[in-house]
mmCIF file of C-alpha atoms in Angstrom:
data_model
loop_
_atom_site.group_PDB
_atom_site.id
_atom_site.type_symbol
_atom_site.label_atom_id
_atom_site.label_comp_id
_atom_site.label_asym_id
_atom_site.label_seq_id
_atom_site.Cartn_x
_atom_site.Cartn_y
_atom_site.Cartn_z
ATOM 1 C CA MET A 1 0.168 -0.263 0.135
ATOM 2 C CA SER A 2 1.503 3.156 -0.923
ATOM 3 C CA THR A 3 2.234 6.269 1.465
ATOM 4 C CA THR A 4 -0.420 8.132 0.423
ATOM 5 C CA ALA A 5 -3.115 5.137 1.192
ATOM 6 C CA GLN A 6 -1.965 4.270 4.663
ATOM 7 C CA THR A 7 -2.054 8.288 5.366
ATOM 8 C CA ALA A 8 -5.930 8.624 3.797
ATOM 9 C CA THR A 9 -6.904 4.910 6.102
ATOM 10 C CA GLU A 10 -5.130 5.862 9.278
ATOM 11 C CA ILE A 11 -6.875 6.634 12.442
ATOM 12 C CA ARG A 12 -5.741 9.759 14.212
ATOM 13 C CA PRO A 13 -6.200 10.709 17.533
ATOM 14 C CA PHE A 14 -8.719 13.943 18.326
ATOM 15 C CA ASP A 15 -8.888 16.638 20.907
ATOM 16 C CA VAL A 16 -11.149 19.481 21.217
ATOM 17 C CA ASP A 17 -9.631 22.718 22.380
ATOM 18 C CA THR A 18 -11.660 25.410 20.954
ATOM 19 C CA PRO A 19 -9.151 28.967 20.853
ATOM 20 C CA GLU A 20 -10.873 31.501 23.209
ATOM 21 C CA GLU A 21 -11.401 34.552 20.616
ATOM 22 C CA LYS A 22 -13.878 31.776 19.466
ATOM 23 C CA LEU A 23 -15.754 31.972 22.428
ATOM 24 C CA ALA A 24 -15.361 35.759 23.012
ATOM 25 C CA GLU A 25 -16.729 36.251 19.446
ATOM 26 C CA LEU A 26 -19.988 34.183 20.537
ATOM 27 C CA ARG A 27 -20.622 35.881 23.576
ATOM 28 C CA ARG A 28 -20.068 39.323 20.988
ATOM 29 C CA ARG A 29 -22.573 37.834 19.124
ATOM 30 C CA ILE A 30 -25.164 37.091 21.557
ATOM 31 C CA THR A 31 -25.224 40.212 23.234
ATOM 32 C CA ALA A 32 -25.840 41.964 19.905
ATOM 33 C CA ARG A 33 -28.670 39.759 19.807
ATOM 34 C CA ARG A 34 -31.724 41.637 17.872
ATOM 35 C CA LEU A 35 -35.185 39.242 18.658
ATOM 36 C CA PRO A 36 -38.959 39.989 17.444
ATOM 37 C CA SER A 37 -41.464 40.888 19.519
ATOM 38 C CA VAL A 38 -43.347 38.401 21.756
ATOM 39 C CA GLU A 39 -45.601 36.103 19.029
ATOM 40 C CA LEU A 40 -49.201 36.351 19.253
ATOM 41 C CA VAL A 41 -50.494 33.097 20.473
ATOM 42 C CA GLY A 42 -49.944 30.979 24.304
ATOM 43 C CA ASP A 43 -47.974 28.300 23.244
ATOM 44 C CA ARG A 44 -45.728 27.218 20.421
ATOM 45 C CA SER A 45 -47.428 27.315 17.312
ATOM 46 C CA GLN A 46 -46.106 30.291 16.074
ATOM 47 C CA GLY A 47 -42.699 28.839 16.886
ATOM 48 C CA VAL A 48 -39.938 29.516 19.648
ATOM 49 C CA GLN A 49 -41.637 31.486 22.460
ATOM 50 C CA LEU A 50 -39.847 35.058 23.386
ATOM 51 C CA ALA A 51 -39.392 34.004 26.571
ATOM 52 C CA THR A 52 -37.434 30.935 26.060
ATOM 53 C CA ILE A 53 -35.069 32.260 24.002
ATOM 54 C CA GLN A 54 -34.693 35.220 25.819
ATOM 55 C CA GLU A 55 -33.896 33.235 28.996
ATOM 56 C CA LEU A 56 -31.561 30.564 26.570
ATOM 57 C CA ALA A 57 -29.595 33.688 25.111
ATOM 58 C CA ARG A 58 -29.114 34.935 28.914
ATOM 59 C CA TYR A 59 -28.301 32.261 30.116
ATOM 60 C CA TRP A 60 -25.558 31.472 27.090
ATOM 61 C CA GLU A 61 -23.910 34.560 27.869
ATOM 62 C CA THR A 62 -23.694 34.710 31.397
ATOM 63 C CA ASP A 63 -23.566 31.184 32.564
ATOM 64 C CA TYR A 64 -22.620 28.817 30.544
ATOM 65 C CA ASP A 65 -18.952 27.576 30.419
ATOM 66 C CA TRP A 66 -18.295 25.633 26.999
ATOM 67 C CA ARG A 67 -14.931 24.641 28.664
ATOM 68 C CA LYS A 68 -16.815 21.812 30.587
ATOM 69 C CA ALA A 69 -18.706 20.339 27.625
ATOM 70 C CA GLU A 70 -14.658 20.269 26.530
ATOM 71 C CA VAL A 71 -13.691 18.190 29.226
ATOM 72 C CA LYS A 72 -16.416 15.737 29.092
ATOM 73 C CA LEU A 73 -15.593 15.277 25.596
ATOM 74 C CA ASN A 74 -11.726 14.989 26.318
ATOM 75 C CA THR A 75 -11.941 11.969 28.896
ATOM 76 C CA LEU A 76 -13.194 10.354 26.074
ATOM 77 C CA PRO A 77 -11.112 8.605 23.718
ATOM 78 C CA GLN A 78 -11.768 10.120 20.328
ATOM 79 C CA PHE A 79 -10.553 10.149 16.904
ATOM 80 C CA THR A 80 -10.563 11.110 13.069
ATOM 81 C CA THR A 81 -10.497 9.118 10.228
ATOM 82 C CA GLU A 82 -11.050 9.830 6.400
ATOM 83 C CA ILE A 83 -13.871 7.878 4.738
ATOM 84 C CA ASP A 84 -14.611 8.260 0.786
ATOM 85 C CA GLY A 85 -12.865 11.719 1.386
ATOM 86 C CA VAL A 86 -14.656 13.135 4.320
ATOM 87 C CA ASP A 87 -12.701 13.099 7.907
ATOM 88 C CA ILE A 88 -14.831 11.366 10.115
ATOM 89 C CA HIS A 89 -15.023 12.171 13.794
ATOM 90 C CA PHE A 90 -15.574 9.470 16.423
ATOM 91 C CA ILE A 91 -15.710 7.882 19.995
ATOM 92 C CA HIS A 92 -14.768 5.025 20.513
ATOM 93 C CA VAL A 93 -14.832 3.773 24.123
ATOM 94 C CA LYS A 94 -13.358 -0.464 24.747
ATOM 95 C CA SER A 95 -15.575 -2.012 27.754
ATOM 96 C CA SER A 96 -13.512 -3.913 30.060
ATOM 97 C CA GLN A 97 -15.330 -7.009 29.471
ATOM 98 C CA GLU A 98 -13.018 -8.809 27.225
ATOM 99 C CA ASN A 99 -16.122 -10.520 24.982
ATOM 100 C CA ALA A 100 -18.520 -6.756 24.639
ATOM 101 C CA LEU A 101 -20.553 -6.701 21.575
ATOM 102 C CA PRO A 102 -19.170 -3.629 19.286
ATOM 103 C CA LEU A 103 -21.902 -1.182 19.004
ATOM 104 C CA ILE A 104 -21.954 1.726 16.837
ATOM 105 C CA MET A 105 -24.325 4.285 18.014
ATOM 106 C CA THR A 106 -25.588 7.380 15.291
ATOM 107 C CA HIS A 107 -27.090 10.928 16.415
ATOM 108 C CA GLY A 108 -29.477 12.381 14.623
ATOM 109 C CA TRP A 109 -30.177 16.494 14.139
ATOM 110 C CA PRO A 110 -30.888 18.526 16.023
ATOM 111 C CA GLY A 111 -28.269 16.766 18.085
ATOM 112 C CA SER A 112 -24.500 15.260 17.798
ATOM 113 C CA ILE A 113 -23.017 12.944 19.651
ATOM 114 C CA MET A 114 -22.947 15.472 22.550
ATOM 115 C CA GLU A 115 -26.682 13.936 23.299
ATOM 116 C CA MET A 116 -24.958 10.337 23.565
ATOM 117 C CA ILE A 117 -21.953 11.049 25.726
ATOM 118 C CA ASP A 118 -23.940 10.176 28.490
ATOM 119 C CA SER A 119 -24.707 6.697 27.872
ATOM 120 C CA VAL A 120 -21.343 5.625 27.536
ATOM 121 C CA GLY A 121 -20.953 4.017 30.883
ATOM 122 C CA PRO A 122 -23.771 2.329 31.252
ATOM 123 C CA LEU A 123 -23.444 0.733 27.573
ATOM 124 C CA THR A 124 -19.797 -0.051 28.331
ATOM 125 C CA ASP A 125 -19.435 -0.606 32.206
ATOM 126 C CA PRO A 126 -23.010 -1.591 32.715
ATOM 127 C CA THR A 127 -22.152 -3.348 35.982
ATOM 128 C CA ALA A 128 -21.824 0.237 37.561
ATOM 129 C CA HIS A 129 -25.085 1.027 36.426
ATOM 130 C CA GLY A 130 -27.402 -1.988 37.568
ATOM 131 C CA GLY A 131 -26.294 -4.034 34.560
ATOM 132 C CA ARG A 132 -24.762 -7.618 33.656
ATOM 133 C CA ALA A 133 -21.250 -7.771 33.102
ATOM 134 C CA GLU A 134 -22.037 -9.370 30.076
ATOM 135 C CA ASP A 135 -24.491 -6.841 28.600
ATOM 136 C CA ALA A 136 -21.609 -4.862 27.640
ATOM 137 C CA PHE A 137 -20.959 -3.284 24.676
ATOM 138 C CA HIS A 138 -17.585 -1.829 23.025
ATOM 139 C CA LEU A 139 -18.881 1.313 21.611
ATOM 140 C CA VAL A 140 -18.329 3.847 18.888
ATOM 141 C CA LEU A 141 -20.174 7.308 18.810
ATOM 142 C CA PRO A 142 -19.715 9.140 14.725
ATOM 143 C CA SER A 143 -20.505 11.920 13.907
ATOM 144 C CA LEU A 144 -22.409 12.383 10.983
ATOM 145 C CA PRO A 145 -20.275 13.959 7.850
ATOM 146 C CA GLY A 146 -20.877 17.785 7.797
ATOM 147 C CA TYR A 147 -22.158 17.417 11.921
ATOM 148 C CA GLY A 148 -19.948 18.279 14.985
ATOM 149 C CA PHE A 149 -16.480 17.225 14.408
ATOM 150 C CA SER A 150 -16.813 15.412 11.186
ATOM 151 C CA GLY A 151 -15.632 17.213 7.835
ATOM 152 C CA GLU A 152 -17.984 18.768 5.707
ATOM 153 C CA PRO A 153 -18.546 16.568 2.085
ATOM 154 C CA VAL A 154 -17.613 18.549 -0.494
ATOM 155 C CA GLU A 155 -19.653 17.171 -3.347
ATOM 156 C CA VAL A 156 -23.337 16.048 -3.380
ATOM 157 C CA GLY A 157 -24.287 12.144 -2.752
ATOM 158 C CA TRP A 158 -23.881 11.802 0.789
ATOM 159 C CA ASP A 159 -27.009 10.291 1.486
ATOM 160 C CA LEU A 160 -28.481 8.113 3.693
ATOM 161 C CA GLY A 161 -27.042 4.839 1.781
ATOM 162 C CA ARG A 162 -23.357 6.377 1.585
ATOM 163 C CA THR A 163 -22.811 7.186 4.979
ATOM 164 C CA ALA A 164 -24.339 3.734 6.156
ATOM 165 C CA ARG A 165 -21.150 2.433 3.849
ATOM 166 C CA ALA A 166 -19.269 4.351 5.706
ATOM 167 C CA TRP A 167 -20.110 3.067 9.005
ATOM 168 C CA ASP A 168 -19.317 -0.227 7.845
ATOM 169 C CA GLU A 169 -15.908 0.520 6.616
ATOM 170 C CA LEU A 170 -15.423 2.545 9.991
ATOM 171 C CA MET A 171 -16.063 -0.458 11.762
ATOM 172 C CA ARG A 172 -13.842 -3.142 9.994
ATOM 173 C CA ARG A 173 -11.073 -0.253 10.290
ATOM 174 C CA ILE A 174 -11.665 -0.286 14.065
ATOM 175 C CA GLY A 175 -10.970 -4.130 14.183
ATOM 176 C CA TYR A 176 -14.649 -5.384 14.147
ATOM 177 C CA THR A 177 -15.975 -7.789 12.147
ATOM 178 C CA ARG A 178 -19.271 -8.548 14.234
ATOM 179 C CA TYR A 179 -21.503 -5.828 15.223
ATOM 180 C CA VAL A 180 -24.476 -4.309 16.365
ATOM 181 C CA ALA A 181 -26.219 -0.723 14.953
ATOM 182 C CA GLN A 182 -28.387 2.118 16.923
ATOM 183 C CA GLY A 183 -29.845 5.098 15.711
ATOM 184 C CA GLY A 184 -32.772 7.710 16.378
ATOM 185 C CA ASP A 185 -33.851 10.737 13.786
ATOM 186 C CA VAL A 186 -31.259 10.591 11.221
ATOM 187 C CA GLY A 187 -29.812 7.864 12.900
ATOM 188 C CA ALA A 188 -32.800 5.647 12.781
ATOM 189 C CA GLY A 189 -32.351 6.543 8.298
ATOM 190 C CA VAL A 190 -28.757 5.377 8.612
ATOM 191 C CA THR A 191 -29.173 2.518 10.807
ATOM 192 C CA ASP A 192 -32.669 1.176 8.750
ATOM 193 C CA THR A 193 -30.123 1.890 5.666
ATOM 194 C CA MET A 194 -27.522 -0.262 7.236
ATOM 195 C CA GLY A 195 -30.160 -2.821 7.865
ATOM 196 C CA ARG A 196 -31.087 -2.755 4.381
ATOM 197 C CA GLN A 197 -27.662 -2.793 2.944
ATOM 198 C CA ALA A 198 -26.202 -6.336 5.217
ATOM 199 C CA PRO A 199 -22.910 -5.651 5.489
ATOM 200 C CA GLY A 200 -21.276 -9.364 6.601
ATOM 201 C CA GLY A 201 -20.362 -7.543 10.146
ATOM 202 C CA LEU A 202 -23.695 -6.102 10.767
ATOM 203 C CA ILE A 203 -25.616 -8.898 12.674
ATOM 204 C CA GLY A 204 -28.841 -6.754 14.055
ATOM 205 C CA ILE A 205 -30.109 -2.969 14.588
ATOM 206 C CA HIS A 206 -31.596 -1.326 16.756
ATOM 207 C CA THR A 207 -34.061 2.061 16.367
ATOM 208 C CA ASN A 208 -36.164 4.369 18.399
ATOM 209 C CA LEU A 209 -37.859 6.303 15.111
ATOM 210 C CA LEU A 210 -40.015 4.027 12.661
ATOM 211 C CA VAL A 211 -38.067 5.483 9.924
ATOM 212 C CA PRO A 212 -40.713 3.435 7.339
ATOM 213 C CA ALA A 213 -43.714 4.745 8.798
ATOM 214 C CA LEU A 214 -42.799 8.164 6.810
ATOM 215 C CA SER A 215 -42.990 6.718 3.268
ATOM 216 C CA ASP A 216 -45.357 3.538 3.692
ATOM 217 C CA THR A 217 -48.962 2.906 4.037
ATOM 218 C CA MET A 218 -49.661 1.427 7.788
ATOM 219 C CA PRO A 219 -51.923 -0.307 8.911
ATOM 220 C CA THR A 220 -55.161 2.021 10.813
ATOM 221 C CA ASP A 221 -57.434 -0.836 12.425
ATOM 222 C CA THR A 222 -56.430 -0.664 15.720
ATOM 223 C CA ASP A 223 -57.417 2.310 18.180
ATOM 224 C CA GLY A 224 -52.818 2.572 18.683
ATOM 225 C CA GLU A 225 -52.531 2.144 15.279
ATOM 226 C CA ARG A 226 -55.105 5.170 14.330
ATOM 227 C CA ALA A 227 -53.364 7.357 17.194
ATOM 228 C CA ALA A 228 -50.140 6.644 15.322
ATOM 229 C CA ALA A 229 -51.292 7.738 11.872
ATOM 230 C CA ALA A 230 -53.126 11.028 13.407
ATOM 231 C CA GLN A 231 -49.101 12.011 14.893
ATOM 232 C CA ILE A 232 -48.271 11.923 12.343
ATOM 233 C CA ALA A 233 -50.464 13.746 10.326
ATOM 234 C CA THR A 234 -50.059 16.486 12.655
ATOM 235 C CA PHE A 235 -46.371 16.685 12.585
ATOM 236 C CA GLN A 236 -46.618 16.533 8.450
ATOM 237 C CA GLN A 237 -49.469 18.972 8.880
ATOM 238 C CA SER A 238 -47.759 21.886 11.562
ATOM 239 C CA GLY A 239 -44.794 20.038 12.755
ATOM 240 C CA ASN A 240 -42.244 19.712 10.069
ATOM 241 C CA GLY A 241 -41.377 23.153 9.223
ATOM 242 C CA TYR A 242 -37.701 22.297 9.363
ATOM 243 C CA PHE A 243 -37.905 18.951 7.893
ATOM 244 C CA VAL A 244 -39.358 20.808 4.416
ATOM 245 C CA GLU A 245 -36.672 24.185 4.722
ATOM 246 C CA MET A 246 -33.652 21.772 4.895
ATOM 247 C CA ALA A 247 -35.104 19.315 3.037
ATOM 248 C CA THR A 248 -35.375 21.824 -0.029
ATOM 249 C CA ARG A 249 -33.514 25.094 1.100
ATOM 250 C CA PRO A 250 -31.046 24.164 3.273
ATOM 251 C CA GLN A 251 -28.737 26.984 2.081
ATOM 252 C CA THR A 252 -30.921 29.595 2.637
ATOM 253 C CA ILE A 253 -31.683 28.952 6.413
ATOM 254 C CA GLY A 254 -27.970 28.098 6.683
ATOM 255 C CA TYR A 255 -27.039 31.478 6.557
ATOM 256 C CA ALA A 256 -28.830 32.450 9.700
ATOM 257 C CA LEU A 257 -27.532 29.800 11.524
ATOM 258 C CA LEU A 258 -23.895 30.079 10.604
ATOM 259 C CA ASP A 259 -24.684 34.400 11.312
ATOM 260 C CA SER A 260 -26.053 33.674 14.842
ATOM 261 C CA PRO A 261 -25.929 32.312 17.287
ATOM 262 C CA VAL A 262 -29.527 32.876 19.065
ATOM 263 C CA ALA A 263 -31.103 31.846 14.930
ATOM 264 C CA LEU A 264 -28.708 28.539 15.158
ATOM 265 C CA ALA A 265 -30.588 28.061 19.017
ATOM 266 C CA ALA A 266 -34.255 28.982 18.333
ATOM 267 C CA TRP A 267 -34.095 26.251 14.936
ATOM 268 C CA MET A 268 -32.225 23.574 17.158
ATOM 269 C CA ILE A 269 -34.822 23.246 20.097
ATOM 270 C CA ASP A 270 -37.687 24.098 17.746
ATOM 271 C CA HIS A 271 -37.861 20.504 16.437
ATOM 272 C CA ASP A 272 -40.708 18.297 18.442
ATOM 273 C CA THR A 273 -43.776 19.684 21.092
ATOM 274 C CA ASP A 274 -42.602 17.268 23.247
ATOM 275 C CA ALA A 275 -38.893 18.025 22.946
ATOM 276 C CA TYR A 276 -39.684 21.413 23.008
ATOM 277 C CA TYR A 277 -41.284 22.381 25.800
ATOM 278 C CA LYS A 278 -39.074 20.201 27.961
ATOM 279 C CA ILE A 279 -36.376 22.265 27.223
ATOM 280 C CA ALA A 280 -38.552 26.115 27.571
ATOM 281 C CA ARG A 281 -39.632 24.260 31.219
ATOM 282 C CA ALA A 282 -35.807 23.777 31.932
ATOM 283 C CA PHE A 283 -34.864 27.299 30.674
ATOM 284 C CA VAL A 284 -38.096 28.993 32.122
ATOM 285 C CA ASP A 285 -38.913 27.520 34.978
ATOM 286 C CA GLY A 286 -35.490 25.779 35.912
ATOM 287 C CA GLN A 287 -36.793 22.127 35.638
ATOM 288 C CA PRO A 288 -35.098 19.743 33.282
ATOM 289 C CA SER A 289 -36.428 16.693 31.939
ATOM 290 C CA GLY A 290 -33.873 14.137 33.165
ATOM 291 C CA ASN A 291 -30.533 14.651 31.377
ATOM 292 C CA LEU A 292 -31.926 17.553 28.778
ATOM 293 C CA THR A 293 -30.923 20.540 31.379
ATOM 294 C CA ARG A 294 -29.499 24.187 30.225
ATOM 295 C CA ASP A 295 -25.663 23.377 30.180
ATOM 296 C CA ASN A 296 -26.456 19.815 28.415
ATOM 297 C CA VAL A 297 -28.727 21.634 25.238
ATOM 298 C CA LEU A 298 -26.201 24.512 25.048
ATOM 299 C CA ASP A 299 -23.573 22.007 24.746
ATOM 300 C CA ASN A 300 -24.973 20.475 21.762
ATOM 301 C CA ILE A 301 -26.061 24.269 20.410
ATOM 302 C CA THR A 302 -21.915 25.280 21.043
ATOM 303 C CA ALA A 303 -20.840 22.570 19.729
ATOM 304 C CA TYR A 304 -22.873 23.508 16.251
ATOM 305 C CA TRP A 305 -21.918 27.098 16.622
ATOM 306 C CA LEU A 306 -18.043 26.625 17.039
ATOM 307 C CA THR A 307 -17.831 24.085 14.288
ATOM 308 C CA GLY A 308 -19.913 25.960 11.863
ATOM 309 C CA THR A 309 -21.577 22.488 10.814
ATOM 310 C CA GLY A 310 -25.184 24.485 10.903
ATOM 311 C CA ALA A 311 -25.573 24.709 6.794
ATOM 312 C CA SER A 312 -23.784 21.553 6.597
ATOM 313 C CA ALA A 313 -26.222 19.305 8.870
ATOM 314 C CA ALA A 314 -28.904 20.907 7.006
ATOM 315 C CA ARG A 315 -27.937 19.824 3.844
ATOM 316 C CA SER A 316 -28.037 15.684 5.379
ATOM 317 C CA TYR A 317 -31.828 16.165 4.859
ATOM 318 C CA TRP A 318 -31.214 18.026 1.504
ATOM 319 C CA GLU A 319 -29.568 14.566 0.665
ATOM 320 C CA ALA A 320 -31.569 12.601 2.378
ATOM 321 C CA TYR A 321 -35.389 13.755 1.411
ATOM 322 C CA GLY A 322 -34.719 16.484 -1.457
ATOM 323 C CA PRO A 323 -36.576 15.638 -4.109
ATOM 324 C CA ASP A 324 -33.565 17.365 -5.986
ATOM 325 C CA ALA A 325 -30.587 15.557 -4.617
ATOM 326 C CA PRO A 326 -29.375 12.368 -6.666
ATOM 327 C CA ALA A 327 -30.870 9.782 -3.971
ATOM 328 C CA ALA A 328 -34.696 11.035 -5.024
ATOM 329 C CA GLY A 329 -36.459 8.642 -7.006
ATOM 330 C CA ARG A 330 -34.219 5.773 -6.161
ATOM 331 C CA GLN A 331 -36.192 2.018 -5.646
ATOM 332 C CA PRO A 332 -35.517 0.940 -1.792
ATOM 333 C CA LEU A 333 -33.975 -1.709 -0.533
ATOM 334 C CA PRO A 334 -35.732 -4.232 0.926
ATOM 335 C CA PRO A 335 -36.721 -4.933 4.144
ATOM 336 C CA PRO A 336 -33.574 -6.297 6.632
ATOM 337 C CA THR A 337 -33.550 -9.867 7.170
ATOM 338 C CA ILE A 338 -30.899 -9.616 10.181
ATOM 339 C CA PRO A 339 -32.742 -8.861 13.848
ATOM 340 C CA VAL A 340 -34.254 -5.638 14.349
ATOM 341 C CA GLY A 341 -35.119 -4.513 18.087
ATOM 342 C CA PHE A 342 -37.425 -1.628 18.343
ATOM 343 C CA THR A 343 -38.181 0.886 21.306
ATOM 344 C CA THR A 344 -41.041 3.239 21.647
ATOM 345 C CA PHE A 345 -41.160 6.357 24.202
ATOM 346 C CA PRO A 346 -43.747 8.348 24.840
ATOM 347 C CA GLY A 347 -42.858 11.277 24.033
ATOM 348 C CA GLU A 348 -41.155 10.828 20.809
ATOM 349 C CA ILE A 349 -42.959 12.367 17.418
ATOM 350 C CA TRP A 350 -45.672 9.380 16.945
ATOM 351 C CA ARG A 351 -45.864 5.969 19.141
ATOM 352 C CA THR A 352 -45.224 3.592 17.217
ATOM 353 C CA PRO A 353 -47.239 0.206 17.636
ATOM 354 C CA ARG A 354 -45.894 -2.769 17.301
ATOM 355 C CA SER A 355 -47.594 -3.793 14.541
ATOM 356 C CA TRP A 356 -46.051 -0.989 12.730
ATOM 357 C CA VAL A 357 -42.637 -2.620 13.089
ATOM 358 C CA GLU A 358 -42.866 -5.911 12.202
ATOM 359 C CA LYS A 359 -44.911 -4.642 8.964
ATOM 360 C CA SER A 360 -41.713 -2.590 8.026
ATOM 361 C CA TYR A 361 -39.314 -5.554 9.127
ATOM 362 C CA PRO A 362 -40.029 -9.386 9.097
ATOM 363 C CA ASN A 363 -37.215 -10.622 11.879
ATOM 364 C CA VAL A 364 -38.284 -8.107 14.826
ATOM 365 C CA ILE A 365 -36.751 -9.926 18.056
ATOM 366 C CA TYR A 366 -37.377 -7.331 20.438
ATOM 367 C CA PHE A 367 -40.041 -4.357 21.121
ATOM 368 C CA ASN A 368 -40.822 -2.563 23.970
ATOM 369 C CA GLU A 369 -42.973 0.459 25.314
ATOM 370 C CA VAL A 370 -41.445 2.590 27.798
ATOM 371 C CA ASP A 371 -43.233 5.015 30.774
ATOM 372 C CA ARG A 372 -40.950 7.788 30.490
ATOM 373 C CA GLY A 373 -38.255 9.468 27.584
ATOM 374 C CA GLY A 374 -39.044 11.107 23.739
ATOM 375 C CA HIS A 375 -37.365 11.766 20.929
ATOM 376 C CA PHE A 376 -34.235 12.756 21.866
ATOM 377 C CA ALA A 377 -34.508 9.296 24.456
ATOM 378 C CA ALA A 378 -30.113 8.238 25.137
ATOM 379 C CA TRP A 379 -29.655 12.474 26.004
ATOM 380 C CA GLU A 380 -32.835 12.544 28.125
ATOM 381 C CA GLU A 381 -32.969 9.243 29.765
ATOM 382 C CA PRO A 382 -29.388 7.844 29.422
ATOM 383 C CA GLU A 383 -29.976 5.243 31.355
ATOM 384 C CA LEU A 384 -33.172 3.726 30.749
ATOM 385 C CA PHE A 385 -32.382 3.914 26.805
ATOM 386 C CA SER A 386 -29.076 2.287 27.901
ATOM 387 C CA THR A 387 -30.657 -0.810 29.784
ATOM 388 C CA GLU A 388 -33.246 -0.967 26.640
ATOM 389 C CA LEU A 389 -30.584 -1.629 23.962
ATOM 390 C CA ARG A 390 -28.765 -4.172 26.635
ATOM 391 C CA ALA A 391 -31.746 -6.074 25.992
ATOM 392 C CA ALA A 392 -32.548 -5.377 22.552
ATOM 393 C CA PHE A 393 -29.753 -7.367 21.645
ATOM 394 C CA ARG A 394 -29.067 -9.629 24.845
ATOM 395 C CA SER A 395 -29.912 -12.377 22.173
ATOM 396 C CA LEU A 396 -27.515 -11.838 19.899
ATOM 397 C CA ARG A 397 -24.664 -12.137 22.118
#
């Protein structure tokens, strides 16, 4: 192999070290914010409420400390490696359990690896969190291309399929020939696609967002099925403005996301009703839901700001779902034949019934409905989320 090829495929250690001038510039831009007048309704139906943004900006400007987030990141083993022309950033934590099962876990939007790092302990060291040693994972947490500390694609074509292939290459490059995968939100799309591509080393997948329900016709025979269909309809009618904009005009919204940190914050917390109100309560009332604390939310938003990835992350929606993207109109891959697990959380955009999961996947080995958590389940409830993954993949060890 040539020296050039070796350099392209090597795995390099990585640390986060933000220049102080970047943080000063962030605070300056927050201080110079211009806000609209108060909304004309008493809920979020016109968007992020002024009181929420006012308190978020105040806390961000005066109380928040990004250096604590850097410490959290830099205590974990971080790396980068070039795959298909893009530098991929990832966290790789090996369990002390020799026979731990390798797991690659993919975040979504408006998330990042920041939403998953509180799951590292419960997944890699389950005995310290009430679990069994034999349920441990070797954990790989990659940043999606164009997100966080990964590089931005410089050409079109980084759709879900290309990312899924990159993840298999990443796992093989690390040295894992047998592994499982988990994803939520965009990560659910990547994980679903990995299952359909069926690379040789992948033995099972788990998701907490049923991607096929957004495009396939699902049964509505039971009360649970009709309730889920109604929730999806509500989302598509009045809750998916971010989705439409990023799938069709990511560059347009990108100008605001790169120029104004307050615009970036408002755009990112206006995702789904359950998560929005939980985040609003954390800032306005000082009452976080689980790990959706003010600092954790701002860790995620600040990571987007400091890496300047608001626009490139938005483009991932254009690539995956946009009518003008190269992937548009392609025939879907057949359903995965490998084992599939699914957990439904009560605060998700819709509560997925088991019948929908079984319609989408022929080999469902695990399904569970839990009593708390929402769209950002790994972030909000890391202990519960980790318990679900340990149970979902137990039979594959």
